[in-house]
């Protein structure tokens, strides 16, 4: 039985909240990182940037839809700015590999920022330029910058995956080290 998903072009946000959409490999990894941050209200795993309406995880994994595994973040900009989210995004995945994060290979694992307005686009362009100028990664940054299109929520079992499955092998070996890195380098940004 196929589970229906909601299509969300924009989550209902309360006044003073904003959204950001990042693709940085497996959405289980990126979701887990951003759920740790003070000012982040909600993180939804999903799919964006492809050709198929209402894609399924199975279709995404086959690599035929063109979608990226991504997260939509609802955040309070008075507590954490888009630029801070961007910094953490670049610090917790490899923006120098095309269609790959570690052992996860395919277009669905690409590095991409889906901007929702001109300010997010400019902030991202400026930040990538800064990282490039300082040669932060020692390699060319391949992260794409694309205007956000329709975002499709992933199936329910993908939501909050790490927190519900910490003992699962992938979580232990791939996600936990990312969380530990975040806690070490961004302790001042974590939920109290």
Tab-separated table of N, CA, C and O in Angstrom, residues 123-172:
chain	number	residue	atom	x	y	z
A	123	UNK	N	22.682	35.850	-0.078
A	123	UNK	CA	23.444	35.369	1.085
A	123	UNK	C	24.222	34.110	0.719
A	123	UNK	O	25.395	33.969	1.074
A	124	UNK	N	23.585	33.210	-0.017
A	124	UNK	CA	24.238	31.961	-0.424
A	124	UNK	C	25.364	32.237	-1.414
A	124	UNK	O	26.462	31.680	-1.278
A	125	UNK	N	25.119	33.083	-2.391
A	125	UNK	CA	26.171	33.443	-3.362
A	125	UNK	C	27.383	34.034	-2.640
A	125	UNK	O	28.522	33.647	-2.916
A	126	UNK	N	27.120	34.950	-1.728
A	126	UNK	CA	28.204	35.600	-0.984
A	126	UNK	C	28.970	34.599	-0.124
A	126	UNK	O	30.202	34.652	-0.030
A	127	UNK	N	28.248	33.670	0.503
A	127	UNK	CA	28.902	32.704	1.377
A	127	UNK	C	29.755	31.723	0.569
A	127	UNK	O	30.883	31.402	0.949
A	128	UNK	N	29.240	31.264	-0.561
A	128	UNK	CA	30.024	30.367	-1.429
A	128	UNK	C	31.270	31.098	-1.933
A	128	UNK	O	32.358	30.520	-1.979
A	129	UNK	N	31.129	32.377	-2.280
A	129	UNK	CA	32.287	33.176	-2.732
A	129	UNK	C	33.330	33.271	-1.620
A	129	UNK	O	34.542	33.135	-1.869
A	130	UNK	N	32.887	33.496	-0.385
A	130	UNK	CA	33.788	33.574	0.762
A	130	UNK	C	34.527	32.251	0.972
A	130	UNK	O	35.751	32.229	1.159
A	131	UNK	N	33.800	31.144	0.923
A	131	UNK	CA	34.411	29.823	1.096
A	131	UNK	C	35.403	29.534	-0.035
A	131	UNK	O	36.463	28.947	0.192
A	132	UNK	N	35.054	29.947	-1.239
A	132	UNK	CA	35.920	29.724	-2.399
A	132	UNK	C	37.190	30.561	-2.280
A	132	UNK	O	38.299	30.053	-2.476
A	133	UNK	N	37.020	31.840	-1.956
A	133	UNK	CA	38.155	32.757	-1.797
A	133	UNK	C	39.146	32.265	-0.753
A	133	UNK	O	40.358	32.357	-0.935
A	134	UNK	N	38.629	31.766	0.350
A	134	UNK	CA	39.499	31.301	1.434
A	134	UNK	C	39.969	29.867	1.228
A	134	UNK	O	40.705	29.334	2.056
A	135	UNK	N	39.518	29.233	0.134
A	135	UNK	CA	39.871	27.846	-0.188
A	135	UNK	C	39.612	26.915	1.002
A	135	UNK	O	40.417	26.055	1.343
A	136	UNK	N	38.485	27.133	1.644
A	136	UNK	CA	38.111	26.398	2.856
A	136	UNK	C	38.182	24.888	2.679
A	136	UNK	O	38.622	24.177	3.574
A	137	UNK	N	37.735	24.394	1.537
A	137	UNK	CA	37.666	22.941	1.342
A	137	UNK	C	38.830	22.381	0.537
A	137	UNK	O	38.938	21.166	0.375
A	138	UNK	N	39.667	23.250	-0.009
A	138	UNK	CA	40.798	22.776	-0.798
A	138	UNK	C	40.402	22.196	-2.142
A	138	UNK	O	41.240	21.652	-2.866
A	139	UNK	N	39.126	22.293	-2.474
A	139	UNK	CA	38.592	21.815	-3.756
A	139	UNK	C	37.470	22.755	-4.169
A	139	UNK	O	36.950	23.507	-3.342
A	140	UNK	N	37.068	22.648	-5.416
A	140	UNK	CA	35.989	23.485	-5.922
A	140	UNK	C	34.651	23.098	-5.269
A	140	UNK	O	34.311	21.923	-5.155
A	141	UNK	N	33.885	24.102	-4.862
A	141	UNK	CA	32.543	23.874	-4.318
A	141	UNK	C	31.586	23.650	-5.488
A	141	UNK	O	31.538	24.457	-6.418
A	142	UNK	N	30.831	22.553	-5.435
A	142	UNK	CA	29.919	22.209	-6.537
A	142	UNK	C	28.452	22.372	-6.146
A	142	UNK	O	27.561	22.021	-6.913
A	143	UNK	N	28.208	22.914	-4.971
A	143	UNK	CA	26.834	23.114	-4.499
A	143	UNK	C	26.068	23.974	-5.491
A	143	UNK	O	26.524	25.053	-5.866
A	144	UNK	N	24.900	23.480	-5.905
A	144	UNK	CA	24.053	24.248	-6.817
A	144	UNK	C	23.211	25.234	-6.018
A	144	UNK	O	22.887	24.993	-4.858
A	145	UNK	N	22.833	26.314	-6.665
A	145	UNK	CA	21.945	27.308	-6.086
A	145	UNK	C	20.777	27.454	-7.052
A	145	UNK	O	20.953	27.866	-8.197
A	146	UNK	N	19.580	27.072	-6.579
A	146	UNK	CA	18.416	26.973	-7.449
A	146	UNK	C	17.199	27.575	-6.770
A	146	UNK	O	17.001	27.405	-5.568
A	147	UNK	N	16.372	28.232	-7.558
A	147	UNK	CA	15.104	28.742	-7.039
A	147	UNK	C	14.236	27.556	-6.615
A	147	UNK	O	14.126	26.569	-7.348
A	148	UNK	N	13.655	27.649	-5.437
A	148	UNK	CA	12.841	26.542	-4.911
A	148	UNK	C	11.653	26.258	-5.810
A	148	UNK	O	10.994	27.170	-6.306
A	149	UNK	N	11.423	24.991	-6.020
A	149	UNK	CA	10.254	24.511	-6.753
A	149	UNK	C	9.376	23.769	-5.756
A	149	UNK	O	9.587	23.868	-4.551
A	150	UNK	N	8.466	22.997	-6.259
A	150	UNK	CA	7.543	22.268	-5.387
A	150	UNK	C	8.304	21.276	-4.505
A	150	UNK	O	9.129	20.503	-4.987
A	151	UNK	N	8.037	21.318	-3.216
A	151	UNK	CA	8.646	20.427	-2.229
A	151	UNK	C	7.619	19.371	-1.859
A	151	UNK	O	6.476	19.689	-1.567
A	152	UNK	N	8.038	18.106	-1.897
A	152	UNK	CA	7.154	16.996	-1.551
A	152	UNK	C	7.633	16.377	-0.246
A	152	UNK	O	8.785	15.952	-0.153
A	153	UNK	N	6.761	16.331	0.750
A	153	UNK	CA	7.125	15.699	2.016
A	153	UNK	C	7.413	14.218	1.777
A	153	UNK	O	6.671	13.539	1.058
A	154	UNK	N	8.486	13.722	2.393
A	154	UNK	CA	8.797	12.295	2.324
A	154	UNK	C	7.788	11.521	3.171
A	154	UNK	O	7.077	12.096	4.000
A	155	UNK	N	7.772	10.230	2.977
A	155	UNK	CA	6.891	9.357	3.738
A	155	UNK	C	7.147	9.534	5.231
A	155	UNK	O	8.251	9.885	5.646
A	156	UNK	N	6.124	9.274	6.039
A	156	UNK	CA	6.201	9.509	7.488
A	156	UNK	C	7.378	8.820	8.166
A	156	UNK	O	7.961	9.363	9.096
A	157	UNK	N	7.728	7.616	7.724
A	157	UNK	CA	8.797	6.889	8.407
A	157	UNK	C	10.171	7.539	8.208
A	157	UNK	O	11.136	7.197	8.901
A	158	UNK	N	10.289	8.510	7.311
A	158	UNK	CA	11.550	9.243	7.132
A	158	UNK	C	11.658	10.443	8.076
A	158	UNK	O	12.742	10.966	8.276
A	159	UNK	N	10.564	10.864	8.629
A	159	UNK	CA	10.568	12.052	9.486
A	159	UNK	C	11.157	11.705	10.858
A	159	UNK	O	10.828	10.685	11.437
A	160	UNK	N	12.067	12.556	11.333
A	160	UNK	CA	12.731	12.352	12.624
A	160	UNK	C	13.435	10.994	12.678
A	160	UNK	O	13.519	10.362	13.724
A	161	UNK	N	13.965	10.559	11.554
A	161	UNK	CA	14.502	9.202	11.410
A	161	UNK	C	15.626	8.895	12.400
A	161	UNK	O	15.608	7.864	13.071
A	162	UNK	N	16.594	9.768	12.482
A	162	UNK	CA	17.742	9.505	13.362
A	162	UNK	C	17.311	9.341	14.812
A	162	UNK	O	17.718	8.380	15.484
A	163	UNK	N	16.498	10.255	15.302
A	163	UNK	CA	16.087	10.196	16.711
A	163	UNK	C	15.262	8.962	17.026
A	163	UNK	O	15.238	8.511	18.168
A	164	UNK	N	14.613	8.403	16.028
A	164	UNK	CA	13.799	7.203	16.243
A	164	UNK	C	14.572	5.905	15.970
A	164	UNK	O	14.075	4.831	16.254
A	165	UNK	N	15.775	6.020	15.377
A	165	UNK	CA	16.522	4.826	14.947
A	165	UNK	C	18.018	4.930	15.231
A	165	UNK	O	18.842	4.453	14.451
A	166	UNK	N	18.401	5.536	16.343
A	166	UNK	CA	19.814	5.797	16.623
A	166	UNK	C	20.687	4.555	16.616
A	166	UNK	O	21.866	4.627	16.287
A	167	UNK	N	20.148	3.411	16.973
A	167	UNK	CA	20.966	2.195	17.038
A	167	UNK	C	21.107	1.501	15.684
A	167	UNK	O	21.915	0.577	15.537
A	168	UNK	N	20.369	1.950	14.693
A	168	UNK	CA	20.481	1.381	13.342
A	168	UNK	C	21.881	1.683	12.809
A	168	UNK	O	22.446	2.739	13.088
A	169	UNK	N	22.485	0.751	12.068
A	169	UNK	CA	23.871	0.869	11.607
A	169	UNK	C	24.200	2.174	10.898
A	169	UNK	O	25.192	2.832	11.216
A	170	UNK	N	23.398	2.557	9.926
A	170	UNK	CA	23.653	3.790	9.172
A	170	UNK	C	23.673	4.994	10.115
A	170	UNK	O	24.540	5.857	10.007
A	171	UNK	N	22.738	5.006	11.035
A	171	UNK	CA	22.664	6.127	11.987
A	171	UNK	C	23.917	6.177	12.849
A	171	UNK	O	24.511	7.242	13.042
A	172	UNK	N	24.331	5.034	13.381
A	172	UNK	CA	25.498	4.971	14.261
A	172	UNK	C	26.782	5.385	13.556
A	172	UNK	O	27.586	6.127	14.116
